[in-house]
Tab-separated table of C-alpha atoms and ligand atoms in Angstrom:
chain	number	residue	atom	x	y	z
A	1	MET	CA	-38.395	-19.997	-15.889
A	2	ASN	CA	-35.464	-22.080	-14.593
A	3	VAL	CA	-31.964	-21.375	-16.025
A	4	LEU	CA	-28.984	-23.780	-15.552
A	5	VAL	CA	-25.908	-21.593	-15.516
A	6	ILE	CA	-22.650	-23.336	-16.395
A	7	ASN	CA	-19.126	-22.042	-15.941
A	8	CYS	CA	-16.872	-24.737	-17.476
A	9	GLY	CA	-13.113	-24.857	-17.090
A	10	SER	CA	-10.605	-27.403	-18.285
A	11	SER	CA	-10.887	-29.738	-15.263
A	12	SER	CA	-13.720	-28.196	-13.177
A	13	LEU	CA	-17.204	-26.930	-13.788
A	14	LYS	CA	-19.440	-24.668	-11.591
A	15	TYR	CA	-23.202	-24.665	-11.866
A	16	GLN	CA	-26.264	-23.027	-10.528
A	17	VAL	CA	-29.997	-23.408	-11.185
A	18	ILE	CA	-31.715	-20.053	-10.933
A	19	ASN	CA	-35.533	-19.424	-11.018
A	20	SER	CA	-35.458	-16.261	-13.106
A	21	ASP	CA	-38.876	-15.126	-11.838
A	22	THR	CA	-37.837	-14.999	-8.183
A	23	GLU	CA	-34.117	-14.918	-8.838
A	24	GLU	CA	-33.694	-17.604	-6.276
A	25	VAL	CA	-30.823	-20.084	-6.520
A	26	LEU	CA	-32.581	-23.507	-6.420
A	27	ALA	CA	-29.360	-25.532	-6.396
A	28	LYS	CA	-25.590	-24.993	-6.925
A	29	GLY	CA	-22.339	-26.731	-6.798
A	30	LEU	CA	-19.344	-27.833	-8.778
A	31	CYS	CA	-17.544	-30.739	-10.388
A	32	GLU	CA	-13.815	-30.905	-9.634
A	33	ARG	CA	-10.996	-33.081	-11.031
A	34	ILE	CA	-12.781	-33.917	-14.208
A	35	GLY	CA	-10.690	-36.395	-16.185
A	36	LEU	CA	-8.796	-37.295	-13.005
A	37	ASP	CA	-10.774	-38.961	-10.142
A	38	GLY	CA	-13.835	-36.752	-10.041
A	39	ARG	CA	-15.724	-35.075	-7.234
A	40	LEU	CA	-19.252	-33.656	-7.282
A	41	VAL	CA	-20.481	-30.990	-4.836
A	42	TYR	CA	-24.182	-30.429	-4.852
A	43	GLN	CA	-26.232	-28.202	-2.662
A	44	LYS	CA	-30.045	-27.695	-2.792
A	45	ALA	CA	-31.294	-24.336	-1.426
A	46	GLY	CA	-31.662	-24.559	2.334
A	47	CYS	CA	-29.769	-27.831	2.618
A	48	GLY	CA	-26.209	-28.806	3.361
A	49	LYS	CA	-23.551	-29.742	0.731
A	50	GLU	CA	-23.524	-33.286	-0.554
A	51	ILE	CA	-20.131	-34.503	-1.758
A	52	THR	CA	-19.844	-37.496	-4.068
A	53	GLU	CA	-16.448	-38.927	-5.176
A	54	ALA	CA	-17.081	-40.558	-8.423
A	55	ASP	CA	-15.294	-41.173	-11.726
A	56	MET	CA	-16.034	-38.407	-14.235
A	57	PRO	CA	-13.602	-39.118	-17.122
A	58	THR	CA	-15.243	-36.460	-19.384
A	59	HIS	CA	-17.216	-33.116	-19.098
A	60	LYS	CA	-20.237	-35.027	-20.560
A	61	GLN	CA	-20.135	-37.472	-17.654
A	62	ALA	CA	-19.670	-34.621	-15.198
A	63	ILE	CA	-22.687	-32.726	-16.487
A	64	GLN	CA	-24.770	-35.960	-16.522
A	65	MET	CA	-23.941	-36.309	-12.768
A	66	VAL	CA	-25.032	-32.692	-12.178
A	67	LEU	CA	-28.356	-33.465	-14.011
A	68	ASP	CA	-28.892	-36.678	-12.071
A	69	ALA	CA	-28.260	-34.811	-8.791
A	70	LEU	CA	-30.753	-32.095	-9.852
A	71	VAL	CA	-33.588	-34.626	-10.365
A	72	ASN	CA	-32.612	-37.036	-7.580
A	73	PRO	CA	-35.982	-38.003	-5.994
A	74	LYS	CA	-34.761	-37.348	-2.431
A	75	THR	CA	-32.520	-34.313	-2.722
A	76	GLY	CA	-33.028	-32.949	-6.187
A	77	ALA	CA	-34.175	-29.319	-6.693
A	78	LEU	CA	-36.193	-30.260	-9.794
A	79	LYS	CA	-38.873	-32.877	-10.547
A	80	SER	CA	-37.623	-33.609	-14.041
A	81	LEU	CA	-35.103	-32.153	-16.522
A	82	GLY	CA	-38.037	-30.631	-18.406
A	83	GLU	CA	-37.971	-27.997	-15.728
A	84	ILE	CA	-34.719	-26.616	-17.156
A	85	ASP	CA	-35.907	-24.086	-19.646
A	86	ALA	CA	-32.532	-22.786	-20.822
A	87	VAL	CA	-28.804	-23.028	-20.217
A	88	GLY	CA	-26.509	-19.977	-19.846
A	89	HIS	CA	-22.847	-20.606	-20.492
A	90	ARG	CA	-20.051	-18.338	-19.332
A	91	LEU	CA	-17.732	-17.936	-22.288
A	92	VAL	CA	-14.419	-16.213	-21.736
A	93	HIS	CA	-13.358	-14.639	-25.059
A	94	GLY	CA	-15.635	-13.287	-27.713
A	95	GLY	CA	-12.937	-11.248	-29.417
A	96	GLU	CA	-14.393	-8.441	-31.509
A	97	LYS	CA	-17.150	-10.742	-32.783
A	98	PHE	CA	-19.362	-10.457	-29.709
A	99	ALA	CA	-20.465	-7.174	-28.131
A	100	CYS	CA	-23.314	-8.837	-26.435
A	101	SER	CA	-24.604	-12.364	-25.410
A	102	ALA	CA	-25.694	-14.713	-28.141
A	103	VAL	CA	-27.949	-17.785	-28.617
A	104	LEU	CA	-25.575	-20.696	-29.294
A	105	ASN	CA	-26.471	-21.970	-32.751
A	106	ASP	CA	-23.958	-23.602	-35.159
A	107	GLU	CA	-22.881	-20.298	-36.654
A	108	VAL	CA	-22.291	-18.656	-33.317
A	109	LEU	CA	-20.328	-21.646	-32.030
A	110	GLN	CA	-18.127	-21.487	-35.116
A	111	ALA	CA	-17.413	-17.883	-34.320
A	112	VAL	CA	-16.548	-18.707	-30.688
A	113	GLU	CA	-14.300	-21.488	-32.009
A	114	GLU	CA	-12.464	-18.842	-34.070
A	115	CYS	CA	-11.763	-16.899	-30.844
A	116	CYS	CA	-9.890	-19.969	-29.291
A	117	ASP	CA	-6.559	-18.535	-30.461
A	118	LEU	CA	-7.140	-15.569	-28.244
A	119	ALA	CA	-7.918	-17.628	-25.131
A	120	PRO	CA	-6.371	-21.051	-25.723
A	121	LEU	CA	-6.753	-22.069	-22.065
A	122	HIS	CA	-10.332	-21.003	-21.595
A	123	ASN	CA	-12.493	-21.072	-24.789
A	124	PRO	CA	-11.809	-24.630	-25.677
A	125	ALA	CA	-12.825	-25.784	-22.156
A	126	ASN	CA	-15.929	-23.518	-22.351
A	127	LEU	CA	-16.915	-25.033	-25.629
A	128	ILE	CA	-16.553	-28.622	-24.290
A	129	GLY	CA	-19.154	-27.713	-21.685
A	130	VAL	CA	-21.500	-26.283	-24.311
A	131	ARG	CA	-21.216	-29.365	-26.527
A	132	ALA	CA	-21.736	-31.751	-23.586
A	133	CYS	CA	-24.902	-29.827	-22.590
A	134	GLN	CA	-26.178	-29.843	-26.152
A	135	GLU	CA	-25.775	-33.614	-26.272
A	136	LEU	CA	-27.515	-34.221	-23.047
A	137	MET	CA	-30.270	-31.572	-23.505
A	138	PRO	CA	-30.664	-31.299	-27.293
A	139	ASP	CA	-34.029	-29.347	-27.125
A	140	VAL	CA	-33.000	-26.839	-24.513
A	141	PRO	CA	-31.835	-23.368	-25.844
A	142	MET	CA	-28.329	-22.408	-24.871
A	143	VAL	CA	-26.941	-18.856	-24.545
A	144	GLY	CA	-23.262	-17.751	-24.393
A	145	VAL	CA	-22.413	-14.826	-22.095
A	146	PHE	CA	-18.917	-13.446	-22.764
A	147	ASP	CA	-16.489	-12.023	-20.243
A	148	THR	CA	-15.226	-9.671	-22.972
A	149	ALA	CA	-18.505	-8.402	-24.386
A	150	PHE	CA	-19.259	-5.547	-21.984
A	151	HIS	CA	-15.876	-3.934	-22.861
A	152	GLN	CA	-16.544	-3.835	-26.633
A	153	THR	CA	-17.700	-0.211	-26.093
A	154	MET	CA	-14.170	0.931	-25.248
A	155	PRO	CA	-12.945	3.587	-27.720
A	156	GLU	CA	-10.039	2.849	-30.003
A	157	LYS	CA	-7.659	5.040	-28.028
A	158	ALA	CA	-8.304	2.897	-24.934
A	159	TYR	CA	-8.041	-0.502	-26.563
A	160	LEU	CA	-5.058	-0.056	-28.923
A	161	TYR	CA	-1.586	-0.897	-27.787
A	162	GLY	CA	1.338	1.320	-28.889
A	163	ILE	CA	2.583	-1.212	-31.396
A	164	ASP	CA	2.489	-1.340	-35.240
A	165	TYR	CA	-1.059	-0.984	-36.295
A	166	ASP	CA	-0.532	-3.923	-38.655
A	167	TYR	CA	-0.621	-6.310	-35.695
A	168	TYR	CA	-4.051	-5.076	-34.764
A	169	GLU	CA	-5.203	-5.448	-38.336
A	170	LYS	CA	-3.622	-8.841	-38.970
A	171	TYR	CA	-4.065	-10.502	-35.587
A	172	LYS	CA	-6.448	-8.325	-33.632
A	173	VAL	CA	-3.763	-7.709	-30.938
A	174	ARG	CA	-5.591	-5.165	-28.679
A	175	LYS	CA	-7.063	-4.793	-25.221
A	176	TYR	CA	-10.291	-6.773	-24.716
A	177	GLY	CA	-10.697	-6.827	-20.963
A	178	PHE	CA	-12.403	-9.563	-18.880
A	179	HIS	CA	-14.833	-9.840	-15.902
A	180	GLY	CA	-17.306	-7.935	-18.135
A	181	THR	CA	-20.301	-9.751	-16.703
A	182	SER	CA	-19.275	-8.692	-13.278
A	183	HIS	CA	-18.393	-5.089	-14.124
A	184	SER	CA	-21.696	-4.724	-15.922
A	185	TYR	CA	-23.765	-6.275	-13.025
A	186	VAL	CA	-21.987	-4.191	-10.356
A	187	SER	CA	-22.093	-0.886	-12.149
A	188	LYS	CA	-25.844	-1.309	-12.903
A	189	ARG	CA	-26.560	-2.258	-9.342
A	190	ALA	CA	-24.502	0.642	-8.059
A	191	ALA	CA	-26.723	2.992	-10.033
A	192	GLU	CA	-29.778	1.414	-8.453
A	193	LEU	CA	-28.295	1.771	-4.924
A	194	VAL	CA	-27.349	5.427	-5.289
A	195	GLY	CA	-30.699	6.182	-7.016
A	196	LYS	CA	-29.313	7.764	-10.127
A	197	PRO	CA	-29.684	6.918	-13.822
A	198	TYR	CA	-27.158	4.435	-15.102
A	199	GLU	CA	-26.767	6.456	-18.191
A	200	GLU	CA	-25.625	9.558	-16.282
A	201	LEU	CA	-23.144	8.104	-13.882
A	202	LYS	CA	-19.329	7.735	-13.800
A	203	THR	CA	-18.468	4.617	-11.915
A	204	ILE	CA	-15.194	2.757	-11.253
A	205	VAL	CA	-15.623	-0.913	-10.429
A	206	CYS	CA	-12.756	-2.630	-8.626
A	207	HIS	CA	-13.246	-6.403	-9.125
A	208	LEU	CA	-10.668	-7.778	-6.677
A	209	GLY	CA	-10.742	-11.468	-6.542
A	210	ASN	CA	-8.081	-14.027	-7.237
A	211	GLY	CA	-8.129	-12.566	-10.744
A	212	ALA	CA	-8.511	-8.780	-10.486
A	213	SER	CA	-9.440	-5.978	-12.874
A	214	ILE	CA	-10.819	-2.402	-12.735
A	215	CYS	CA	-13.294	-0.930	-15.061
A	216	ALA	CA	-14.272	2.654	-15.898
A	217	VAL	CA	-17.968	2.801	-16.718
A	218	LYS	CA	-19.185	6.015	-18.117
A	219	ASN	CA	-22.864	6.589	-18.808
A	220	GLY	CA	-23.546	2.852	-18.770
A	221	LYS	CA	-20.659	1.881	-21.027
A	222	SER	CA	-17.251	0.402	-20.325
A	223	VAL	CA	-14.688	3.070	-21.564
A	224	ASP	CA	-11.579	1.391	-20.186
A	225	THR	CA	-10.471	-1.667	-18.170
A	226	SER	CA	-7.215	-2.973	-16.821
A	227	MET	CA	-7.033	-6.527	-18.318
A	228	GLY	CA	-5.853	-6.734	-21.897
A	229	LEU	CA	-5.631	-9.152	-24.748
A	230	THR	CA	-5.209	-11.689	-21.923
A	231	PRO	CA	-6.187	-11.503	-18.186
A	232	LEU	CA	-2.493	-10.961	-17.419
A	233	GLU	CA	-2.505	-7.209	-17.808
A	234	GLY	CA	-3.256	-4.591	-15.221
A	235	LEU	CA	-3.548	-5.114	-11.465
A	236	ILE	CA	-1.338	-7.397	-9.349
A	237	MET	CA	-3.409	-10.518	-8.799
A	238	GLY	CA	-3.289	-13.636	-6.678
A	239	THR	CA	-0.581	-15.304	-8.766
A	240	ARG	CA	-0.531	-13.078	-11.919
A	241	SER	CA	1.930	-10.160	-12.233
A	242	GLY	CA	-0.305	-7.660	-13.924
A	243	ASP	CA	1.550	-4.788	-15.683
A	244	ILE	CA	5.269	-5.412	-16.220
A	245	ASP	CA	7.871	-3.939	-18.639
A	246	PRO	CA	7.863	-6.320	-21.648
A	247	GLY	CA	11.643	-5.878	-21.669
A	248	ALA	CA	11.766	-7.574	-18.286
A	249	MET	CA	10.607	-10.840	-19.974
A	250	GLU	CA	13.694	-11.041	-22.256
A	251	TYR	CA	15.958	-10.095	-19.305
A	252	LEU	CA	14.423	-12.817	-17.140
A	253	ALA	CA	14.462	-15.404	-19.853
A	254	LYS	CA	18.267	-14.854	-20.260
A	255	LYS	CA	19.051	-14.768	-16.578
A	256	GLU	CA	17.007	-17.831	-15.728
A	257	ASN	CA	17.849	-19.605	-19.065
A	258	ILE	CA	14.193	-20.298	-19.838
A	259	ASP	CA	12.086	-19.874	-22.938
A	260	LEU	CA	8.960	-17.773	-23.418
A	261	GLU	CA	6.691	-20.517	-22.099
A	262	GLY	CA	8.754	-20.568	-18.915
A	263	VAL	CA	8.499	-16.780	-18.561
A	264	MET	CA	4.714	-16.878	-19.065
A	265	ALA	CA	4.374	-19.580	-16.405
A	266	ILE	CA	6.261	-17.374	-13.984
A	267	LEU	CA	4.079	-14.309	-14.782
A	268	ASN	CA	0.843	-16.273	-14.617
A	269	LYS	CA	1.451	-18.652	-11.782
A	270	LYS	CA	4.317	-17.641	-9.561
A	271	SER	CA	3.824	-13.807	-9.426
A	272	GLY	CA	1.281	-11.514	-7.967
A	273	VAL	CA	0.868	-11.310	-4.186
A	274	GLN	CA	1.945	-14.907	-3.962
A	275	GLY	CA	5.315	-14.184	-5.611
A	276	LEU	CA	5.780	-10.834	-3.755
A	277	SER	CA	5.018	-12.227	-0.326
A	278	HIS	CA	6.402	-15.858	-0.612
A	279	ILE	CA	3.479	-16.677	1.713
A	280	SER	CA	0.141	-17.127	-0.217
A	281	SER	CA	-2.182	-15.832	-2.866
A	282	ASP	CA	-4.914	-15.622	-0.346
A	283	PHE	CA	-5.455	-12.258	1.374
A	284	ARG	CA	-6.515	-13.779	4.666
A	285	ASP	CA	-3.052	-15.320	4.861
A	286	LEU	CA	-1.385	-12.102	3.980
A	287	GLU	CA	-3.319	-10.024	6.353
A	288	ALA	CA	-2.589	-12.453	9.138
A	289	ALA	CA	1.156	-12.373	8.285
A	290	ALA	CA	1.176	-8.521	8.023
A	291	ALA	CA	-0.505	-8.313	11.455
A	292	LYS	CA	2.617	-10.136	12.778
A	293	ASP	CA	4.873	-7.661	10.977
A	294	ASP	CA	5.927	-10.166	8.323
A	295	LYS	CA	7.846	-8.179	5.704
A	296	GLY	CA	6.598	-10.331	2.777
A	297	GLY	CA	2.967	-9.915	3.726
A	298	ILE	CA	3.291	-6.134	4.164
A	299	ARG	CA	5.277	-5.817	0.896
A	300	ALA	CA	2.615	-7.688	-1.073
A	301	LEU	CA	-0.324	-5.811	0.431
A	302	GLU	CA	1.272	-2.407	-0.061
A	303	THR	CA	2.325	-3.015	-3.604
A	304	TYR	CA	-1.150	-4.442	-4.496
A	305	ILE	CA	-3.011	-1.567	-2.900
A	306	TYR	CA	-0.760	1.025	-4.547
A	307	ARG	CA	-1.434	-0.427	-8.006
A	308	VAL	CA	-5.211	-0.451	-7.456
A	309	ALA	CA	-5.116	3.203	-6.377
A	310	LYS	CA	-3.025	4.169	-9.403
A	311	TYR	CA	-5.582	2.621	-11.762
A	312	VAL	CA	-8.417	4.412	-9.979
A	313	GLY	CA	-6.587	7.637	-10.590
A	314	ALA	CA	-6.090	6.790	-14.263
A	315	TYR	CA	-9.741	6.061	-14.716
A	316	VAL	CA	-10.786	9.301	-12.965
A	317	ALA	CA	-8.706	11.018	-15.660
A	318	ALA	CA	-10.221	8.874	-18.434
A	319	MET	CA	-13.744	9.915	-17.365
A	320	ASN	CA	-12.928	13.401	-16.235
A	321	GLY	CA	-14.419	12.503	-12.791
A	322	VAL	CA	-16.019	9.743	-10.819
A	323	ASP	CA	-19.341	9.557	-8.949
A	324	VAL	CA	-19.206	6.035	-7.501
A	325	ILE	CA	-16.330	3.573	-6.702
A	326	CYS	CA	-17.381	-0.012	-6.016
A	327	PHE	CA	-15.433	-2.842	-4.381
A	328	THR	CA	-16.443	-6.328	-5.406
A	329	ALA	CA	-15.272	-10.044	-5.639
A	330	GLY	CA	-13.491	-11.966	-2.875
A	331	VAL	CA	-11.075	-9.366	-1.698
A	332	GLY	CA	-13.205	-6.356	-2.589
A	333	GLU	CA	-16.311	-7.683	-0.757
A	334	ASN	CA	-14.436	-9.101	2.243
A	335	GLY	CA	-11.331	-6.986	2.793
A	336	PRO	CA	-11.988	-3.842	4.810
A	337	ASP	CA	-8.227	-3.211	5.107
A	338	THR	CA	-7.693	-3.370	1.370
A	339	ARG	CA	-10.610	-0.976	0.728
A	340	LYS	CA	-9.292	1.382	3.363
A	341	GLY	CA	-5.799	1.181	1.928
A	342	VAL	CA	-6.974	2.041	-1.573
A	343	CYS	CA	-9.218	4.902	-0.310
A	344	SER	CA	-6.315	6.287	1.682
A	345	TYR	CA	-4.824	7.448	-1.690
A	346	LEU	CA	-8.062	9.092	-2.854
A	347	GLY	CA	-8.373	12.053	-0.497
A	348	TYR	CA	-7.699	14.422	-3.398
A	349	LEU	CA	-10.998	13.238	-4.893
A	350	GLY	CA	-12.792	14.069	-1.703
A	351	VAL	CA	-13.220	10.349	-0.876
A	352	LYS	CA	-13.983	9.877	2.841
A	353	LEU	CA	-14.472	6.398	4.158
A	354	ASP	CA	-16.870	5.628	7.084
A	355	ASP	CA	-14.599	3.356	9.130
A	356	ALA	CA	-17.476	1.629	10.936
A	357	ALA	CA	-19.506	1.086	7.775
A	358	ASN	CA	-16.376	-0.228	5.997
A	359	GLN	CA	-16.154	-3.210	8.428
A	360	VAL	CA	-18.924	-4.919	6.255
A	361	ARG	CA	-18.154	-8.210	4.531
A	362	GLY	CA	-20.085	-9.646	1.588
A	363	GLU	CA	-23.010	-7.214	1.813
A	364	GLU	CA	-24.234	-4.296	-0.216
A	365	LYS	CA	-23.351	-1.157	1.698
A	366	VAL	CA	-22.404	2.408	1.323
A	367	ILE	CA	-19.004	2.602	3.048
A	368	SER	CA	-18.207	6.256	2.445
A	369	ALA	CA	-19.102	9.004	4.925
A	370	PRO	CA	-22.150	11.148	4.246
A	371	ASP	CA	-19.893	14.120	3.287
A	372	SER	CA	-17.705	12.112	0.891
A	373	LYS	CA	-17.662	13.685	-2.565
A	374	VAL	CA	-17.641	10.186	-4.150
A	375	THR	CA	-19.896	7.409	-2.960
A	376	VAL	CA	-17.908	4.257	-2.224
A	377	LEU	CA	-19.804	0.910	-2.145
A	378	CYS	CA	-19.085	-2.627	-1.033
A	379	LEU	CA	-21.177	-4.520	-3.612
A	380	PRO	CA	-21.001	-8.311	-3.952
A	381	THR	CA	-20.944	-9.374	-7.603
A	382	ASN	CA	-23.323	-12.059	-8.863
A	383	GLU	CA	-22.064	-13.283	-12.306
A	384	GLU	CA	-24.388	-16.267	-12.260
A	385	LEU	CA	-27.469	-14.123	-11.788
A	386	ALA	CA	-26.266	-11.821	-14.551
A	387	ILE	CA	-25.766	-14.804	-16.883
A	388	ALA	CA	-29.255	-16.140	-16.022
A	389	ARG	CA	-30.804	-12.669	-16.734
A	390	GLU	CA	-28.970	-12.496	-20.123
A	391	THR	CA	-30.167	-16.110	-20.903
A	392	VAL	CA	-33.779	-15.120	-20.186
A	393	ALA	CA	-33.483	-11.932	-22.258
A	394	LEU	CA	-32.506	-13.952	-25.257
A	395	THR	CA	-34.695	-17.079	-24.843
A	396	GLY	CA	-37.630	-16.071	-22.592
A	397	LYS	CA	-41.123	-16.136	-23.878
B	401	LIG	P1	-12.736	-14.652	-5.908
B	401	LIG	O1	-11.753	-14.950	-6.959
B	401	LIG	O2	-13.598	-13.533	-6.213
B	401	LIG	O3	-13.466	-15.873	-5.463
B	401	LIG	O4	-11.788	-14.205	-4.629
B	401	LIG	C1	-10.962	-15.128	-3.976
B	401	LIG	C2	-10.064	-14.406	-2.992
B	401	LIG	O5	-10.768	-13.519	-2.186
B	401	LIG	C3	-9.262	-15.319	-2.107
B	401	LIG	O6	-8.120	-15.860	-2.692
B	401	LIG	C4	-8.950	-14.388	-0.951
B	401	LIG	O7	-7.677	-13.773	-1.257
B	401	LIG	C5	-10.027	-13.333	-0.973
B	401	LIG	N1	-10.858	-13.429	0.271
B	401	LIG	C6	-11.919	-14.325	0.463
B	401	LIG	N2	-12.400	-14.087	1.702
B	401	LIG	C7	-11.665	-13.104	2.272
B	401	LIG	C8	-11.709	-12.496	3.570
B	401	LIG	N3	-12.603	-12.819	4.513
B	401	LIG	N4	-10.773	-11.493	3.777
B	401	LIG	C9	-9.889	-11.161	2.843
B	401	LIG	N5	-9.806	-11.706	1.577
B	401	LIG	C10	-10.708	-12.734	1.360
């Protein structure tokens, strides 16, 4: 069957059509600047990218353009829209309501709506995408796959914050974690690659992209992860600070004479390796700068790597050991220097990197030496494929 996978943000939308039998991507692309001037990127498998600048004032119009491109008689990947059997939507926050993916009926959508408070930037945009697809394809089943769902197996001691328990009971203030679809996909694939049962393995997945998080997966279940109530907690990211003393927020607000919103804007958009380096949030720029002895580039990379290594250590403690460490997402898949830097802190675990193997970019590969006590993998994530699989599992005949 063919699954249309949609990842809808507030002004952009990524899509893929995946044949779930062969797991081939038939077409993919994105809509950008929705509500502004509009730009559609469309790419059929084996063909070049087509770029169309066109007005797309609403998400519904953007999705209509995607559907038109998919059935375009010349370059379309499908003969008719009847060939789309189901739609899988990436949904960011499922709160405590969703420990797994769900078919999107009215009741489920109401529950997703109720999670908007927890992710005011993401869930409303995701829901706009769902509603637009429902209007354009009323008879096609839709499935929601939540970024938070995989982490619902975390024990209470891992997800509670050290604050008055009333705030958990009243407002559900706790750690939820994100990138769950990626952590689940990568940890399962890691078990296949090392040829051991998923249910018997202790794995640490380092999802190091523009957003970054680490997950401890014990016996097939997420037992801890670095992002929290929001994606701001944990690792240092492209522009997000990650962990910071909450007291620093008050101090900063007073010194800069800004309100909470101003502080949050700093922590989300002007921090991370961008803020540390004053160069860029992109690791390619940072590595180029560091190679020229630029202090900002070196400072950002060293601080970033140190934080990742500290979290790995914490999760080894949480699981009382580790069998496999995986590096995934933009930096994890393409950054030999970052992987090497993190592993340089892990000698006490018996981690030994194979320097030649570690030169790999964007491919599944064992990058540890044969006598390493822990297997280290470069393992590209594939959230779209994971969403398509979930969609088929819930809607397939
Ligand atoms: P993602 O959010 O997973 O798409 O990751 C995006 C980030 O990956 C970019 O901002 C870069 O910092 C990083 N990245 C992509 N390609 C490379 C590369 N060849 N070397 C180092 N970092 C890379």
